[in-house]
Amino acid sequence: MRLRLPEERPKEPPTGYKIAHPVLSQDGTRAGFTGVSLGAALPYAVLDEAHCVYGRRHAAPHRRCDCGFHCVHERAAAEALLCTAEHRRAALLEVTVLGAYIRFERGFRYARQRVRTATVRPCGCGARASLLVDAGWGRPGWQVLESACGVCAGRRTSVRLTEFARIAGEGLTVLGARPGSGVPPQGMGVPELLAEAALLQARLDVFQGELARLAKRERN
């Protein structure tokens, strides 16, 4: 006998969360996302169908393969992934799970998806992002974008959040996270600077103490 997985027939497609990097095509006419793990080499559109990353001909998701789109059930679980250094500049996506899917304890592996909302991180300076700019790396035919404010964007290739959503199409909404929400921006804030100043003062006190001791020895 072959074990069959239980089938679900929800009235509405499930919602999931994931993180990904925004991407813009080389000619600037298409926009989408690229993942941070297994499917990172295959950028996908806002509304797209999963394919086996190993080149096999079976439909995704296959029970004996790990192909297909992946997402988690809880927003907080996806936000936690943004804490790692390599994912700090990724965006948080809210997606609709479409087609066949396999449910796991923490999320889904599924055939098709629609990205409804992308929330990008604050700029590295801490300000709310208004642009997506060239991150300095990419995939063949695609440049990866990261969030920035108008001041920090400089002369890099840039696109406004609303313009990125328009190019991507399919009703995508792109939002800029509020400064101070979720993962802290790159660089040091006031608490970190105060701690650093205290450490420098402590080192200076030690240094002055050593100078006084050496001066006393010289006099003797």
mmCIF file of C-alpha atoms in Angstrom:
data_model
loop_
_atom_site.group_PDB
_atom_site.id
_atom_site.type_symbol
_atom_site.label_atom_id
_atom_site.label_comp_id
_atom_site.label_asym_id
_atom_site.label_seq_id
_atom_site.Cartn_x
_atom_site.Cartn_y
_atom_site.Cartn_z
ATOM 1 C CA MET A 1 0.000 0.000 0.000
ATOM 2 C CA ARG A 2 1.190 3.534 -0.771
ATOM 3 C CA LEU A 3 0.680 6.107 1.924
ATOM 4 C CA ARG A 4 -1.171 9.159 0.670
ATOM 5 C CA LEU A 5 -0.796 12.532 2.296
ATOM 6 C CA PRO A 6 -4.028 14.066 3.599
ATOM 7 C CA GLU A 7 -5.548 16.554 1.168
ATOM 8 C CA GLU A 8 -6.752 20.013 2.135
ATOM 9 C CA ARG A 9 -9.299 22.027 0.193
ATOM 10 C CA PRO A 10 -9.378 25.464 1.868
ATOM 11 C CA LYS A 11 -12.032 27.976 0.889
ATOM 12 C CA GLU A 12 -9.312 30.620 0.428
ATOM 13 C CA PRO A 13 -5.636 30.204 -0.484
ATOM 14 C CA PRO A 14 -3.342 30.171 2.564
ATOM 15 C CA THR A 15 -1.103 33.122 3.393
ATOM 16 C CA GLY A 16 2.598 32.745 4.114
ATOM 17 C CA TYR A 17 5.719 34.825 4.757
ATOM 18 C CA LYS A 18 9.266 34.657 3.437
ATOM 19 C CA ILE A 19 12.300 36.822 2.790
ATOM 20 C CA ALA A 20 13.895 37.597 -0.575
ATOM 21 C CA HIS A 21 15.980 40.193 -2.404
ATOM 22 C CA PRO A 22 14.262 42.536 -4.895
ATOM 23 C CA VAL A 23 15.729 42.263 -8.415
ATOM 24 C CA LEU A 24 15.490 44.371 -11.566
ATOM 25 C CA SER A 25 16.184 43.045 -15.055
ATOM 26 C CA GLN A 26 19.199 44.353 -16.946
ATOM 27 C CA ASP A 27 17.014 46.423 -19.285
ATOM 28 C CA GLY A 28 14.833 47.716 -16.430
ATOM 29 C CA THR A 29 11.576 46.345 -17.849
ATOM 30 C CA ARG A 30 10.969 43.501 -15.376
ATOM 31 C CA ALA A 31 11.085 43.269 -11.605
ATOM 32 C CA GLY A 32 10.831 40.378 -9.195
ATOM 33 C CA PHE A 33 12.625 38.642 -6.355
ATOM 34 C CA THR A 34 15.350 36.113 -5.738
ATOM 35 C CA GLY A 35 15.401 33.796 -2.740
ATOM 36 C CA VAL A 36 18.025 33.469 -0.038
ATOM 37 C CA SER A 37 18.533 29.697 0.002
ATOM 38 C CA LEU A 38 17.719 26.818 -2.361
ATOM 39 C CA GLY A 39 16.093 28.811 -5.161
ATOM 40 C CA ALA A 40 18.423 31.812 -5.027
ATOM 41 C CA ALA A 41 19.702 31.193 -8.570
ATOM 42 C CA LEU A 42 16.223 31.486 -10.122
ATOM 43 C CA PRO A 43 14.605 34.963 -9.820
ATOM 44 C CA TYR A 44 10.803 34.823 -9.837
ATOM 45 C CA ALA A 45 8.002 37.202 -10.756
ATOM 46 C CA VAL A 46 5.241 38.476 -8.465
ATOM 47 C CA LEU A 47 2.928 35.786 -9.852
ATOM 48 C CA ASP A 48 4.953 32.729 -10.782
ATOM 49 C CA GLU A 49 5.146 28.952 -10.912
ATOM 50 C CA ALA A 50 7.837 26.902 -9.208
ATOM 51 C CA HIS A 51 10.192 24.640 -11.153
ATOM 52 C CA CYS A 52 12.529 21.943 -9.919
ATOM 53 C CA VAL A 53 15.907 23.597 -9.266
ATOM 54 C CA TYR A 54 17.632 20.287 -10.069
ATOM 55 C CA GLY A 55 16.263 20.239 -13.616
ATOM 56 C CA ARG A 56 14.046 17.199 -13.082
ATOM 57 C CA ARG A 57 10.848 16.986 -15.097
ATOM 58 C CA HIS A 58 8.430 16.374 -12.247
ATOM 59 C CA ALA A 59 5.977 19.028 -11.151
ATOM 60 C CA ALA A 60 6.806 20.977 -8.008
ATOM 61 C CA PRO A 61 6.357 20.334 -5.163
ATOM 62 C CA HIS A 62 7.345 16.664 -5.374
ATOM 63 C CA ARG A 63 7.202 14.472 -2.290
ATOM 64 C CA ARG A 64 10.666 13.012 -2.959
ATOM 65 C CA CYS A 65 12.336 16.305 -3.771
ATOM 66 C CA ASP A 66 12.743 19.631 -1.979
ATOM 67 C CA CYS A 67 11.728 21.740 -4.981
ATOM 68 C CA GLY A 68 8.952 24.330 -4.953
ATOM 69 C CA PHE A 69 8.424 27.701 -3.315
ATOM 70 C CA HIS A 70 8.918 27.817 0.442
ATOM 71 C CA CYS A 71 7.358 30.031 3.092
ATOM 72 C CA VAL A 72 6.584 30.002 6.812
ATOM 73 C CA HIS A 73 3.220 30.337 8.542
ATOM 74 C CA GLU A 74 4.101 33.145 10.937
ATOM 75 C CA ARG A 75 5.307 36.641 10.072
ATOM 76 C CA ALA A 76 7.510 36.670 13.183
ATOM 77 C CA ALA A 77 9.347 33.560 11.969
ATOM 78 C CA ALA A 78 10.192 35.262 8.677
ATOM 79 C CA GLU A 79 11.251 38.460 10.459
ATOM 80 C CA ALA A 80 13.615 36.398 12.622
ATOM 81 C CA LEU A 81 15.511 35.375 9.477
ATOM 82 C CA LEU A 82 16.334 39.047 8.876
ATOM 83 C CA CYS A 83 18.512 39.053 12.001
ATOM 84 C CA THR A 84 21.343 37.114 10.337
ATOM 85 C CA ALA A 85 24.112 39.216 8.805
ATOM 86 C CA GLU A 86 23.707 37.848 5.271
ATOM 87 C CA HIS A 87 19.960 38.569 5.225
ATOM 88 C CA ARG A 88 19.857 42.058 6.786
ATOM 89 C CA ARG A 89 19.191 43.776 3.446
ATOM 90 C CA ALA A 90 16.487 41.332 2.286
ATOM 91 C CA ALA A 91 12.799 42.251 2.083
ATOM 92 C CA LEU A 92 9.920 40.630 3.962
ATOM 93 C CA LEU A 93 7.297 39.188 1.619
ATOM 94 C CA GLU A 94 3.666 38.340 2.302
ATOM 95 C CA VAL A 95 2.547 35.728 -0.223
ATOM 96 C CA THR A 96 -0.548 33.845 -1.260
ATOM 97 C CA VAL A 97 0.036 30.090 -1.557
ATOM 98 C CA LEU A 98 -1.483 28.815 -4.808
ATOM 99 C CA GLY A 99 -1.824 25.395 -6.413
ATOM 100 C CA ALA A 100 -0.741 22.155 -4.770
ATOM 101 C CA TYR A 101 1.126 22.472 -1.507
ATOM 102 C CA ILE A 102 2.675 20.330 1.209
ATOM 103 C CA ARG A 103 2.137 21.588 4.739
ATOM 104 C CA PHE A 104 4.895 21.319 7.300
ATOM 105 C CA GLU A 105 5.041 22.279 10.973
ATOM 106 C CA ARG A 106 6.497 25.716 10.257
ATOM 107 C CA GLY A 107 5.355 26.432 6.711
ATOM 108 C CA PHE A 108 4.485 25.320 3.182
ATOM 109 C CA ARG A 109 6.266 23.995 0.114
ATOM 110 C CA TYR A 110 4.085 24.746 -2.875
ATOM 111 C CA ALA A 111 3.587 25.033 -6.642
ATOM 112 C CA ARG A 112 2.589 28.656 -7.327
ATOM 113 C CA GLN A 113 2.555 31.936 -5.461
ATOM 114 C CA ARG A 114 1.520 35.558 -5.645
ATOM 115 C CA VAL A 115 3.599 38.120 -3.760
ATOM 116 C CA ARG A 116 1.103 40.565 -2.263
ATOM 117 C CA THR A 117 3.321 42.834 -0.190
ATOM 118 C CA ALA A 118 7.064 43.454 0.037
ATOM 119 C CA THR A 119 8.357 45.404 3.045
ATOM 120 C CA VAL A 120 11.920 46.672 2.608
ATOM 121 C CA ARG A 121 14.308 47.454 5.446
ATOM 122 C CA PRO A 122 15.260 51.001 6.502
ATOM 123 C CA CYS A 123 18.316 52.515 4.830
ATOM 124 C CA GLY A 124 21.709 51.626 6.307
ATOM 125 C CA CYS A 125 21.834 55.111 7.875
ATOM 126 C CA GLY A 126 18.598 54.377 9.756
ATOM 127 C CA ALA A 127 16.255 56.569 7.698
ATOM 128 C CA ARG A 128 13.085 55.217 6.121
ATOM 129 C CA ALA A 129 13.834 53.900 2.636
ATOM 130 C CA SER A 130 12.333 55.635 -0.379
ATOM 131 C CA LEU A 131 14.368 53.898 -3.088
ATOM 132 C CA LEU A 132 15.699 50.535 -4.155
ATOM 133 C CA VAL A 133 19.287 50.855 -5.380
ATOM 134 C CA ASP A 134 21.898 48.604 -6.975
ATOM 135 C CA ALA A 135 23.294 46.385 -4.205
ATOM 136 C CA GLY A 136 26.509 45.682 -6.128
ATOM 137 C CA TRP A 137 25.767 42.045 -6.987
ATOM 138 C CA GLY A 138 23.207 40.032 -8.914
ATOM 139 C CA ARG A 139 22.356 37.080 -11.166
ATOM 140 C CA PRO A 140 22.868 36.759 -14.926
ATOM 141 C CA GLY A 141 20.551 39.364 -16.474
ATOM 142 C CA TRP A 142 19.353 40.615 -13.070
ATOM 143 C CA GLN A 143 20.730 43.142 -10.604
ATOM 144 C CA VAL A 144 19.879 42.757 -6.940
ATOM 145 C CA LEU A 145 18.498 45.845 -5.211
ATOM 146 C CA GLU A 146 18.651 47.036 -1.619
ATOM 147 C CA SER A 147 16.743 49.746 0.220
ATOM 148 C CA ALA A 148 18.178 53.250 0.634
ATOM 149 C CA CYS A 149 17.154 56.817 1.337
ATOM 150 C CA GLY A 150 17.627 59.603 -1.210
ATOM 151 C CA VAL A 151 20.769 60.895 0.500
ATOM 152 C CA CYS A 152 22.592 57.541 0.644
ATOM 153 C CA ALA A 153 21.567 56.377 -2.852
ATOM 154 C CA GLY A 154 24.269 58.500 -4.474
ATOM 155 C CA ARG A 155 24.731 57.852 -8.181
ATOM 156 C CA ARG A 156 23.810 54.179 -8.050
ATOM 157 C CA THR A 157 21.069 52.813 -10.289
ATOM 158 C CA SER A 158 17.860 53.405 -8.361
ATOM 159 C CA VAL A 159 14.103 52.985 -8.635
ATOM 160 C CA ARG A 160 11.375 54.331 -6.356
ATOM 161 C CA LEU A 161 9.347 51.831 -4.335
ATOM 162 C CA THR A 162 6.165 52.699 -6.230
ATOM 163 C CA GLU A 163 7.957 52.399 -9.569
ATOM 164 C CA PHE A 164 9.336 48.971 -8.646
ATOM 165 C CA ALA A 165 5.786 47.858 -7.766
ATOM 166 C CA ARG A 166 4.498 49.184 -11.103
ATOM 167 C CA ILE A 167 7.177 47.341 -13.084
ATOM 168 C CA ALA A 168 6.597 44.125 -11.134
ATOM 169 C CA GLY A 169 2.827 44.351 -11.719
ATOM 170 C CA GLU A 170 0.128 41.975 -10.474
ATOM 171 C CA GLY A 171 -1.014 44.403 -7.779
ATOM 172 C CA LEU A 172 2.207 44.255 -5.751
ATOM 173 C CA THR A 173 2.526 46.734 -2.864
ATOM 174 C CA VAL A 174 6.005 47.801 -1.735
ATOM 175 C CA LEU A 175 6.353 49.398 1.698
ATOM 176 C CA GLY A 176 9.258 50.907 3.594
ATOM 177 C CA ALA A 177 9.626 49.667 7.177
ATOM 178 C CA ARG A 178 9.596 52.340 9.876
ATOM 179 C CA PRO A 179 13.013 53.134 11.373
ATOM 180 C CA GLY A 180 13.431 51.260 14.624
ATOM 181 C CA SER A 181 11.015 48.471 13.660
ATOM 182 C CA GLY A 182 12.317 44.924 13.554
ATOM 183 C CA VAL A 183 15.997 44.474 12.749
ATOM 184 C CA PRO A 184 18.128 47.498 13.687
ATOM 185 C CA PRO A 185 19.780 49.353 10.805
ATOM 186 C CA GLN A 186 23.421 48.866 9.992
ATOM 187 C CA GLY A 187 25.824 50.977 12.051
ATOM 188 C CA MET A 188 25.664 52.115 15.675
ATOM 189 C CA GLY A 189 22.861 53.952 17.386
ATOM 190 C CA VAL A 190 22.948 56.065 20.564
ATOM 191 C CA PRO A 191 23.166 53.087 23.020
ATOM 192 C CA GLU A 192 26.027 51.533 21.051
ATOM 193 C CA LEU A 193 27.885 54.854 20.838
ATOM 194 C CA LEU A 194 27.480 55.434 24.597
ATOM 195 C CA ALA A 195 28.841 51.964 25.316
ATOM 196 C CA GLU A 196 31.770 52.567 22.981
ATOM 197 C CA ALA A 197 32.496 55.919 24.664
ATOM 198 C CA ALA A 198 32.454 54.261 28.100
ATOM 199 C CA LEU A 199 34.896 51.625 26.883
ATOM 200 C CA LEU A 200 37.248 54.280 25.467
ATOM 201 C CA GLN A 201 37.076 56.239 28.736
ATOM 202 C CA ALA A 202 37.977 53.105 30.701
ATOM 203 C CA ARG A 203 40.965 52.476 28.437
ATOM 204 C CA LEU A 204 42.044 56.113 28.814
ATOM 205 C CA ASP A 205 41.876 55.800 32.620
ATOM 206 C CA VAL A 206 44.114 52.727 32.474
ATOM 207 C CA PHE A 207 46.523 54.504 30.136
ATOM 208 C CA GLN A 208 46.736 57.550 32.421
ATOM 209 C CA GLY A 209 47.311 55.305 35.424
ATOM 210 C CA GLU A 210 50.223 53.583 33.678
ATOM 211 C CA LEU A 211 51.739 56.961 32.723
ATOM 212 C CA ALA A 212 51.528 58.138 36.341
ATOM 213 C CA ARG A 213 53.186 54.936 37.580
ATOM 214 C CA LEU A 214 56.036 55.248 35.046
ATOM 215 C CA ALA A 215 56.516 58.934 35.879
ATOM 216 C CA LYS A 216 56.783 58.078 39.590
ATOM 217 C CA ARG A 217 59.409 55.422 38.857
ATOM 218 C CA GLU A 218 61.458 57.918 36.813
ATOM 219 C CA ARG A 219 61.457 60.410 39.678
ATOM 220 C CA ASN A 220 62.642 57.774 42.116
#
